[in-house]
Short mmCIF file of C-alpha atoms and ligand atoms in Angstrom, two decimals:
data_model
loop_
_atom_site.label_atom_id
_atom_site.label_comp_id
_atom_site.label_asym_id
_atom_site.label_seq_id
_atom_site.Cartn_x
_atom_site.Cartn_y
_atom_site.Cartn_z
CA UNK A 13 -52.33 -30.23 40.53
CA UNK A 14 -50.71 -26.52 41.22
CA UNK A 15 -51.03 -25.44 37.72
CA UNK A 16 -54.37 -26.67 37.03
CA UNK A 17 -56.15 -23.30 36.77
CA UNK A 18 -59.76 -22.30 39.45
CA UNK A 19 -62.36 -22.08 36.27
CA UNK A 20 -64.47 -19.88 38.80
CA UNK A 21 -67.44 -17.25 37.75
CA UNK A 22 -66.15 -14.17 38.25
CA UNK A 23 -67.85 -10.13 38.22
CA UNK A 24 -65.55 -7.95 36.44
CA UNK A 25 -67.45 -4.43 35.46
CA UNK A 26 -70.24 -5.68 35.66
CA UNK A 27 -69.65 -8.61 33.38
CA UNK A 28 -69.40 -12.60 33.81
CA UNK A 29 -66.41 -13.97 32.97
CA UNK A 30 -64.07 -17.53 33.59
CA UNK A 31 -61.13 -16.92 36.38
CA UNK A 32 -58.53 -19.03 34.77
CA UNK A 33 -59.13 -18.14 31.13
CA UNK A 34 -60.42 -14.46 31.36
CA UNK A 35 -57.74 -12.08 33.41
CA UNK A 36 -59.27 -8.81 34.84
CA UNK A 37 -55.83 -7.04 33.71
CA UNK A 38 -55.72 -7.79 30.18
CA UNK A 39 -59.46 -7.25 29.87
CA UNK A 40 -59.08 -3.31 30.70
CA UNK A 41 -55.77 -2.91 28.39
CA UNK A 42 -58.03 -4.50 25.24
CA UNK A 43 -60.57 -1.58 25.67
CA UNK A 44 -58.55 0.68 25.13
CA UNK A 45 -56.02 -1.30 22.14
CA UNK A 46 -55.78 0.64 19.19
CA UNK A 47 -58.87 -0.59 16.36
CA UNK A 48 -57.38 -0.69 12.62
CA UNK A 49 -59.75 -0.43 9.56
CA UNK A 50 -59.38 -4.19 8.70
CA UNK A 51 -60.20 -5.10 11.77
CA UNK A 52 -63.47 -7.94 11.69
CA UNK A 53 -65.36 -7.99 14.89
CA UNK A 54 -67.60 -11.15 15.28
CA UNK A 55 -69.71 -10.81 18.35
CA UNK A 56 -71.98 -13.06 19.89
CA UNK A 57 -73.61 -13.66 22.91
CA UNK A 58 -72.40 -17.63 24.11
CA UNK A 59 -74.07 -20.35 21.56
CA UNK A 60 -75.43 -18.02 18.91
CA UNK A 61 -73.41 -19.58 16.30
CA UNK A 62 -69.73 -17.63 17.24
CA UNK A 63 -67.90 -21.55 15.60
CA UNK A 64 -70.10 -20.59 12.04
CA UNK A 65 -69.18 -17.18 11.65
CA UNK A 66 -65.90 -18.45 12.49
CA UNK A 67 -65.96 -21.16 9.87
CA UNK A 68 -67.83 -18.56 7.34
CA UNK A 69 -65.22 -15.49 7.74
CA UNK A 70 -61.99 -17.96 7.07
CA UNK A 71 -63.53 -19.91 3.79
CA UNK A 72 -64.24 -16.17 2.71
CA UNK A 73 -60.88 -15.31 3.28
CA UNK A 74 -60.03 -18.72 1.36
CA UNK A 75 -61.98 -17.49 -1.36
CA UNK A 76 -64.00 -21.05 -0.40
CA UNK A 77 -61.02 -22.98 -1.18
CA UNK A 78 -61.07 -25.82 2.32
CA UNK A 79 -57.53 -26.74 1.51
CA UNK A 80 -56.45 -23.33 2.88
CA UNK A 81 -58.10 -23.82 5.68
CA UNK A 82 -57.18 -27.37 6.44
CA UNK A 83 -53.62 -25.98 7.63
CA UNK A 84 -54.78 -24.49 11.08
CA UNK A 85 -57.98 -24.41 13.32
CA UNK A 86 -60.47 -21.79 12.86
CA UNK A 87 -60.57 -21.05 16.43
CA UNK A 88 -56.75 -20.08 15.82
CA UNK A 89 -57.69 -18.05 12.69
CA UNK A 90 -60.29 -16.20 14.09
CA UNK A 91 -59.55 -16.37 17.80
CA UNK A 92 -61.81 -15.16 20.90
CA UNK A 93 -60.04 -11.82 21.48
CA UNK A 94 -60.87 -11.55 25.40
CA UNK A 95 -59.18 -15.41 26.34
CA UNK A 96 -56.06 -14.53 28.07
CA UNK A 97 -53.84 -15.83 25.82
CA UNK A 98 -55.16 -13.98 22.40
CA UNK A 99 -55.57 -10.75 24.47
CA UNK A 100 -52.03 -10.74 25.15
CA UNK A 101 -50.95 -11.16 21.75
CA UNK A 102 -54.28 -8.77 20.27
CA UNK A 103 -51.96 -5.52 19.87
CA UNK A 104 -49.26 -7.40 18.09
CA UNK A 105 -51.13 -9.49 15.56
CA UNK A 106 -51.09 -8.61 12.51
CA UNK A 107 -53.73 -7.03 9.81
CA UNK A 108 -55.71 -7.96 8.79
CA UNK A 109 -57.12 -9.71 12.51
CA UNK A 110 -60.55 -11.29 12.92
CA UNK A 111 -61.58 -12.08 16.16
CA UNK A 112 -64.69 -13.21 17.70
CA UNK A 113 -66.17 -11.87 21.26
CA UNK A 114 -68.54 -12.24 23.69
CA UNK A 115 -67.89 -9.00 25.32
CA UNK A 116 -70.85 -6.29 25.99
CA UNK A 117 -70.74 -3.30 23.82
CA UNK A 118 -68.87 -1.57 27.21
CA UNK A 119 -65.96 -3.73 27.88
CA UNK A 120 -64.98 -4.13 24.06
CA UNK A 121 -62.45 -2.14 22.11
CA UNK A 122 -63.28 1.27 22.36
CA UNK A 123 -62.32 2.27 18.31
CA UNK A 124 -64.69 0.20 17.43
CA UNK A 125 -67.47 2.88 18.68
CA UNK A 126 -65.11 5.36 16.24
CA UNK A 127 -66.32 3.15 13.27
CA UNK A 128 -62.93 1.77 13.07
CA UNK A 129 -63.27 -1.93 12.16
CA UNK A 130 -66.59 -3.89 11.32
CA UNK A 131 -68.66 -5.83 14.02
CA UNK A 132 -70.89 -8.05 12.71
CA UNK A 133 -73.20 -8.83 15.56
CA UNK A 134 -75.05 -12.61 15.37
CA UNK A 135 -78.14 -13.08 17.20
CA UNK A 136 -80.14 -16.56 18.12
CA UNK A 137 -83.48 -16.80 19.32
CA UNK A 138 -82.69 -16.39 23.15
CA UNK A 139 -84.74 -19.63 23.75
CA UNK A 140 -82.43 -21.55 21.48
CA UNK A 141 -79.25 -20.05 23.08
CA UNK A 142 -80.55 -21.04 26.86
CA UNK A 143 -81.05 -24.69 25.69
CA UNK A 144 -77.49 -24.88 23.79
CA UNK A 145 -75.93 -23.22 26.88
CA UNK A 146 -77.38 -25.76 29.06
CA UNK A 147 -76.30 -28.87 27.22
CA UNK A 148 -72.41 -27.02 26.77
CA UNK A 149 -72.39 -26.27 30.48
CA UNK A 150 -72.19 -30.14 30.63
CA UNK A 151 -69.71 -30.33 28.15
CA UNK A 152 -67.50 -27.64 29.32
CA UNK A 153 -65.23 -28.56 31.96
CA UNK A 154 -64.78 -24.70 32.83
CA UNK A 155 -68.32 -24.26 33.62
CA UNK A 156 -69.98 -25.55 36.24
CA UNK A 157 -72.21 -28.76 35.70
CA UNK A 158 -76.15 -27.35 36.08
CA UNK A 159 -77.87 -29.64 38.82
CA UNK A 160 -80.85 -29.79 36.27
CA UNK A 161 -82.25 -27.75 33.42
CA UNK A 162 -84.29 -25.34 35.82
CA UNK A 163 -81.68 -24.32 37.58
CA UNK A 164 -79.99 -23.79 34.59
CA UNK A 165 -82.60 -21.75 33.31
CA UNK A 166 -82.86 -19.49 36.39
CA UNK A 167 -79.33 -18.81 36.15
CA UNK A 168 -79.87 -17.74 32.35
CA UNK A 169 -82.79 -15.57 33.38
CA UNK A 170 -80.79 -13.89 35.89
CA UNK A 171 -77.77 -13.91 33.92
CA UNK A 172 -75.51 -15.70 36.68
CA UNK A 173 -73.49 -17.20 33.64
CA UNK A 174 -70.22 -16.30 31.52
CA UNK A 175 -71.62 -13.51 29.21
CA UNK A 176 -74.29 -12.37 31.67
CA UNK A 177 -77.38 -11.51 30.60
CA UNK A 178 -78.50 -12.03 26.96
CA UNK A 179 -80.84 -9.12 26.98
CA UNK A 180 -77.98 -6.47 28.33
CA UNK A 181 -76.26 -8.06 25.52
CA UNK A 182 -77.89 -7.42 22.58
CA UNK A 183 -79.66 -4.04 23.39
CA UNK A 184 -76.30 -2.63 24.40
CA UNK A 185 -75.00 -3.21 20.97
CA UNK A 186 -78.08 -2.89 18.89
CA UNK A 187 -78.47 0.55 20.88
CA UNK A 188 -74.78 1.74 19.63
CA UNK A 189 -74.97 -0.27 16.49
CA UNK A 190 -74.98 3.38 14.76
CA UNK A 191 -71.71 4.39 16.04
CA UNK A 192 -70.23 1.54 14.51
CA UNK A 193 -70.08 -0.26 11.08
CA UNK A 194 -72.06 -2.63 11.90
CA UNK A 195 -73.62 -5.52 10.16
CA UNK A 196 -76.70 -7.52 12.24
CA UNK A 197 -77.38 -10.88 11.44
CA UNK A 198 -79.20 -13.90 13.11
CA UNK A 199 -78.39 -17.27 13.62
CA UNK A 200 -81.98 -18.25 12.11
CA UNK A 201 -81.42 -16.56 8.81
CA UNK A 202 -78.24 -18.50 8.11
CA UNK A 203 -80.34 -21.83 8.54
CA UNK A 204 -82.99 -20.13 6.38
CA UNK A 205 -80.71 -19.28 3.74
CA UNK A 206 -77.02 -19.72 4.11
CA UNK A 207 -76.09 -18.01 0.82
CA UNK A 208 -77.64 -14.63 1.18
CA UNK A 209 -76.31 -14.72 4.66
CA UNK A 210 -72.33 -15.46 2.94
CA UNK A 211 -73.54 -12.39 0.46
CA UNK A 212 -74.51 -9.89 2.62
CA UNK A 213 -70.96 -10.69 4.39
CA UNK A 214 -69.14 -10.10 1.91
CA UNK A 215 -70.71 -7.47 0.79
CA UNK A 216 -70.49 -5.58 4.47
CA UNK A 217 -66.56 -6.89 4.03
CA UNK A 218 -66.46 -5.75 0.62
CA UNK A 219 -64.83 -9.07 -0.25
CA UNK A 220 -65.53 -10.26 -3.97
CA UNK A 221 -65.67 -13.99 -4.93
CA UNK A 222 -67.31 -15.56 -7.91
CA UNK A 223 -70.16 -17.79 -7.94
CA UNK A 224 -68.18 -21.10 -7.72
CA UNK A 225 -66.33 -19.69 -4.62
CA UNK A 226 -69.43 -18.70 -2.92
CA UNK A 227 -70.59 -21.68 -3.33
CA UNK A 228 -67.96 -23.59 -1.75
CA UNK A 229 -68.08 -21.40 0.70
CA UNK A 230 -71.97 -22.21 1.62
CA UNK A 231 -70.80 -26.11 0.97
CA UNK A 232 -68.30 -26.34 3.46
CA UNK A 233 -70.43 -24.11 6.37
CA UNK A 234 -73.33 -25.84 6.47
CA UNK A 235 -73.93 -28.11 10.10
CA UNK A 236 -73.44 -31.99 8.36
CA UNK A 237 -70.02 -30.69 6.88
CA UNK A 238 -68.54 -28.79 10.10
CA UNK A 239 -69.53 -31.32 12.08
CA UNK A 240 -66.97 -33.88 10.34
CA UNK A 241 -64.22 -31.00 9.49
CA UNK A 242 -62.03 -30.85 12.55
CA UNK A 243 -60.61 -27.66 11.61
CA UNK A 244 -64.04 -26.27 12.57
CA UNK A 245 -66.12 -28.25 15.26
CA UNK A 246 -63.72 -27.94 18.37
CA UNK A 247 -63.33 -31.55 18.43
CA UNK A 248 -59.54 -31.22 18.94
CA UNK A 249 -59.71 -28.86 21.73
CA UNK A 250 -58.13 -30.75 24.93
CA UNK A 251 -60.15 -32.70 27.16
CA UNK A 252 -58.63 -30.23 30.10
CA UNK A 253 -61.37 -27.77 28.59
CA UNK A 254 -64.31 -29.84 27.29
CA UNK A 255 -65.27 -33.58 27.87
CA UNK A 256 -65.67 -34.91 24.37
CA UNK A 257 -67.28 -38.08 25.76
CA UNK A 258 -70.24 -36.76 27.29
CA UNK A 259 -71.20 -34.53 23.59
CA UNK A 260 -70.39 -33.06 20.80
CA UNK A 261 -69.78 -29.01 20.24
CA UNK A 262 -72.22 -29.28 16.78
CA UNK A 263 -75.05 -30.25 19.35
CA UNK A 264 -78.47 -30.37 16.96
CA UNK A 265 -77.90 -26.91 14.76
CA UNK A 266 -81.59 -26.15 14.35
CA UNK A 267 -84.22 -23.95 15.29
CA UNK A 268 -86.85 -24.68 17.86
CA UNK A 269 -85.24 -27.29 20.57
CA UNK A 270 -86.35 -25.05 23.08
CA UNK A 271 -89.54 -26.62 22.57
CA UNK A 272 -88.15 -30.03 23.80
CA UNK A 273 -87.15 -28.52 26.74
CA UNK A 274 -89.08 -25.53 28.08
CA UNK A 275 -91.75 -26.44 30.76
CA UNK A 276 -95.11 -24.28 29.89
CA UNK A 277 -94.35 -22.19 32.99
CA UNK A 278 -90.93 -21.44 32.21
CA UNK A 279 -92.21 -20.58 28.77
CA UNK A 280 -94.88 -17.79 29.48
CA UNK A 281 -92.10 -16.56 32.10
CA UNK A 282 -89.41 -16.21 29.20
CA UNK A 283 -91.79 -14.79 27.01
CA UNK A 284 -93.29 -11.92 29.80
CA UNK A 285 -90.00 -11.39 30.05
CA UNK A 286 -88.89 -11.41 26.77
CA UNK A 287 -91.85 -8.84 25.67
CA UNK A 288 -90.74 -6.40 29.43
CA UNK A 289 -87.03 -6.33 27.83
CA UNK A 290 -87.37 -6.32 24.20
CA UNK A 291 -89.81 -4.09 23.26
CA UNK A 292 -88.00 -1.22 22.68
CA UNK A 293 -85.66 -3.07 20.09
CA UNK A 294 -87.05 -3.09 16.77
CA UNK A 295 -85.93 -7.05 16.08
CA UNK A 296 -88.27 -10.23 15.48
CA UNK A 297 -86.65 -13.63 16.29
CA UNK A 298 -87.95 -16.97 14.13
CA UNK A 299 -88.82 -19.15 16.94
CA UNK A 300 -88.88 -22.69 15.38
CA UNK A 301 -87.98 -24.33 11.99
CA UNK A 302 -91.27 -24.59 10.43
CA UNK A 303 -92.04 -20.35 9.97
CA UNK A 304 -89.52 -20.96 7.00
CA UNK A 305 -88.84 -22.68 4.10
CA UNK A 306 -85.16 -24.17 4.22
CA UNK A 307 -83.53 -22.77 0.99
CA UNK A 308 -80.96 -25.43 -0.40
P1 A3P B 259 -76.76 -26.24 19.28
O1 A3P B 259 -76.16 -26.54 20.61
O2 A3P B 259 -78.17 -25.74 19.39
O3 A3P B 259 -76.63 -27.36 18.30
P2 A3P B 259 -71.37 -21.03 19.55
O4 A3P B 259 -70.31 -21.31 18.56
O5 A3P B 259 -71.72 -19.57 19.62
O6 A3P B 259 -71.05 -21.62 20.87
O7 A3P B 259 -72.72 -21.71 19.00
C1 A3P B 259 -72.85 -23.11 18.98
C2 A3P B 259 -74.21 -23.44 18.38
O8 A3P B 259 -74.20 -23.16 16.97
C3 A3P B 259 -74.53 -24.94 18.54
O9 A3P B 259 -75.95 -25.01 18.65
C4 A3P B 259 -74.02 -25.47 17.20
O10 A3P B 259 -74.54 -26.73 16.84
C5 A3P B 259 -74.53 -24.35 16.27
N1 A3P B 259 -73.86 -24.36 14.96
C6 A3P B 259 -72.56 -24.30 14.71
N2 A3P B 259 -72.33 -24.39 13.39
C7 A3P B 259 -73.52 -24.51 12.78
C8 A3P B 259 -73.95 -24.66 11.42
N3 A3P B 259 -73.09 -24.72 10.42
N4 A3P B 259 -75.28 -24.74 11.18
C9 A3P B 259 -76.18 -24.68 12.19
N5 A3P B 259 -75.82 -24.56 13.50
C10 A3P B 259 -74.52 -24.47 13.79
#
């Protein structure tokens, strides 16, 4: 058992992270790695859609063609730049390199804030994310198993979990989104309407595909087709990490399960807090499928 690694919560700058998968060292050499102008930053707070963006960003590189993509796994293509492994090799890779993150605006590579690189920041309805965090905290065998979903969310609200808290998340990028090229986006408009989502990427990447491609690109991003494309739904990834057999990764991919979950109390405490930290930030969150029309 000596080289199964401590998956332990851990403070580093302020910041949750995983001992085991996270390493304090490499985290403070990727702040200050050197940002090229292809860069692609996707950055997420945990279970705001990071495996979709992934998915999205390598069918646009594939011009929407799958069989590109059917080679290697997304989450290879487009890795998590702060796991240990991928931080190592960050410096090295070579251009153009798309990574995903869950790092606040503070801890992440420092040339990004020189408007070197794109981020493209994806939000979720923080309701949403709490209830998809709680069912992957069973799932993941690197995070602890919550005793029940109120503990679980008192450990959200407090942000005793790997990313901390969502608010410091998103209003400490969508404070310095201006000293960045920086494209905002939420989880909620790509269910609404995948393709304008795909556009406005490619437009922010200045990437130019024709109709047909964009339209395999929507085809092959959309929940029913992940969820059976192993390349993209983190079904291979070893049972050391997550326990396949008590879920899947592509949970329920909608908008509004919070409302299966939340207790009425818990509710009006989310949303006094949710009005306390958010009303500085000029953003409106869609807070269950039926305030839009799905577009097809
Ligand atoms: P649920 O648990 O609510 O189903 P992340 O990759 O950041 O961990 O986010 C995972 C969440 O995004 C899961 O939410 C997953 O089902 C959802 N998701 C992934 N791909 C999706 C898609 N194509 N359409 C809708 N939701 C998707």
């Amino acid at each position: 058992m000596a080289d199964t690694p401590d998956f332990q919560l851990y403070q580093h700058k302020g910041f949750y992270f995983i001992s085991g998968i996270h390493s304090a060292e490499d985290l403070d050499k990727l702040k200050d790695c050197e940002i090229r102008d292809t860069d692609i930053f996707t950055i997420t707070y945990p279970k705001s859609g990071t495996i979709w963006m992934q998915q999205i960003l390598c069918l646009i590189d594939a011009k929407g063609d799958l069989s590109v993509t059917d080679k290697r796994l997304n989450a290879d293509r487009v890795p998590w730049v702060e796991l240990t492994e991928n931080a190592k090799k960050f410096d090295s890779a070579p251009s153009p390199r798309m990574q995903v993150s869950h790092l606040p605006y503070y801890l992440a590579p420092q040339g990004l804030r020189q408007k070197k690189g794109k981020v493209i920041y994806v939000a979720r309805n923080p309701k949403d994310v709490l209830v998809s965090y709680y069912h992957f905290h069973k799932l993941a065998v690197i995070m602890e198993t919550p005793k029940d979903f109120n503990e679980f969310f008192n450990k959200f609200m407090e942000g005793r979990v790997c990313g901390s808290c969502w608010f410091d998340h998103i209003t400490g990028w969508y404070t310095h989104k201006d000293e960045m090229n920086f494209l905002y986006l939420t989880y909620e408009e790509m269910i609404q309407d995948l393709k304008a989502a795909v556009l406005k990427i490619c437009s922010f990447l200045g990437k130019q595909l024709d109709e047909q491609q964009i339209a395999n690109v929507v085809k092959h991003c959309t929940f029913e087709q992940m969820k059976n494309n192993l390349n993209a739904n983190y079904e291979t990834i070893s049972e050391s990490l997550l326990n396949h057999k008590i879920g899947k990764f592509m949970r329920k991919g909608t908008v509004g399960d919070w409302k299966n979950h939340l207790t009425v109390t818990q509710n009006e405490m989310f949303d006094q807090v949710f009005q306390e930290r958010m009303r500085k930030l000029p953003l409106k969150f869609v807070w269950d499928i039926s305030e839009f029309k799905i577009c097809s």
